[in-house]
XYZ file of C-alpha atoms in Angstrom:
100
model
C 51.929 -6.727 -5.346
C 52.936 -10.343 -3.191
C 53.698 -7.937 -0.408
C 50.683 -6.039 0.180
C 48.772 -9.204 -0.251
C 50.151 -10.503 2.625
C 49.930 -7.388 4.936
C 46.357 -7.356 4.127
C 45.810 -11.038 5.312
C 47.874 -10.307 8.695
C 45.520 -6.992 8.983
C 42.565 -9.126 7.739
C 43.936 -12.134 10.254
C 44.949 -9.610 13.073
C 41.150 -8.213 13.089
C 39.475 -11.018 13.076
C 40.831 -12.650 16.421
C 40.063 -9.137 17.691
C 37.071 -9.601 20.581
C 36.091 -6.080 20.189
C 36.149 -5.776 16.450
C 33.672 -9.079 16.101
C 31.822 -7.810 18.737
C 31.193 -4.743 16.343
C 30.713 -6.741 13.214
C 28.060 -9.132 14.933
C 25.761 -5.731 15.690
C 26.574 -4.558 12.303
C 25.138 -7.554 10.767
C 22.372 -7.696 13.256
C 21.680 -4.189 12.681
C 21.287 -4.471 9.018
C 19.256 -7.727 9.220
C 17.082 -6.075 12.054
C 16.770 -3.585 9.111
C 15.722 -5.353 6.294
C 13.418 -7.168 8.191
C 11.577 -4.407 8.623
C 11.321 -3.072 5.622
C 9.924 -6.434 4.521
C 7.037 -5.755 7.224
C 6.846 -2.361 5.758
C 6.164 -3.327 2.413
C 3.767 -6.283 3.165
C 1.974 -4.154 5.668
C 1.928 -1.158 2.976
C 0.519 -4.062 0.425
C -1.999 -5.553 2.599
C -3.388 -1.351 3.045
C -3.063 -0.652 -0.390
C -5.452 -3.403 -1.016
C -7.833 -2.699 1.354
C -7.941 0.942 0.194
C -8.704 -0.627 -3.187
C -11.491 -3.356 -2.400
C -13.092 -0.516 -0.419
C -12.420 2.154 -3.186
C -14.269 -0.996 -6.031
C -17.172 -1.215 -3.641
C -17.995 1.883 -3.110
C -17.839 2.939 -7.044
C -19.853 0.294 -7.489
C -22.554 1.198 -4.797
C -22.555 4.760 -6.751
C -22.980 2.914 -10.016
C -25.504 0.830 -8.716
C -27.669 4.318 -6.942
C -27.035 5.967 -10.374
C -28.463 2.933 -12.114
C -31.351 2.987 -9.704
C -32.620 6.311 -11.201
C -31.984 5.983 -14.364
C -34.843 3.259 -14.630
C -36.582 5.098 -11.947
C -36.494 7.823 -14.007
C -37.108 5.203 -17.706
C -40.476 4.204 -15.604
C -41.879 7.743 -15.216
C -41.405 8.530 -11.560
C -40.470 12.400 -11.108
C -37.251 13.466 -10.242
C -37.832 14.629 -6.270
C -39.482 11.000 -5.893
C -35.985 9.161 -7.481
C -33.630 11.730 -5.363
C -35.569 10.838 -2.116
C -35.601 7.424 -3.356
C -31.896 7.065 -4.227
C -30.155 9.707 -1.756
C -28.751 11.022 -5.529
C -29.755 15.034 -5.066
C -31.746 16.449 -8.001
C -28.734 18.065 -9.760
C -27.638 14.497 -9.744
C -31.069 13.453 -11.514
C -30.926 16.277 -13.930
C -27.457 14.907 -15.787
C -28.447 12.109 -15.408
C -31.070 12.450 -18.061
C -29.189 14.257 -20.169
């Protein structure tokens, strides 16, 4: 067992003194570091993009809900479906569905 450890230590010492091996090791470490940075940057970009899309969807949903609420209020006030449709941009079919 001690012979095996001694042999591994000698081999490790030999390899660590070899300039080419050190160069390969450093290149590999640099590559791994760059890859980790790229993954981190891509993740951050993905999170940012997801947040932006979520905000946009939320705003669109809020606007649509506001339009439907306005249409309902106009109907309650006695406005006809065609006028409510023109005022809100909703189709007459959507207006009819609001009445139900």
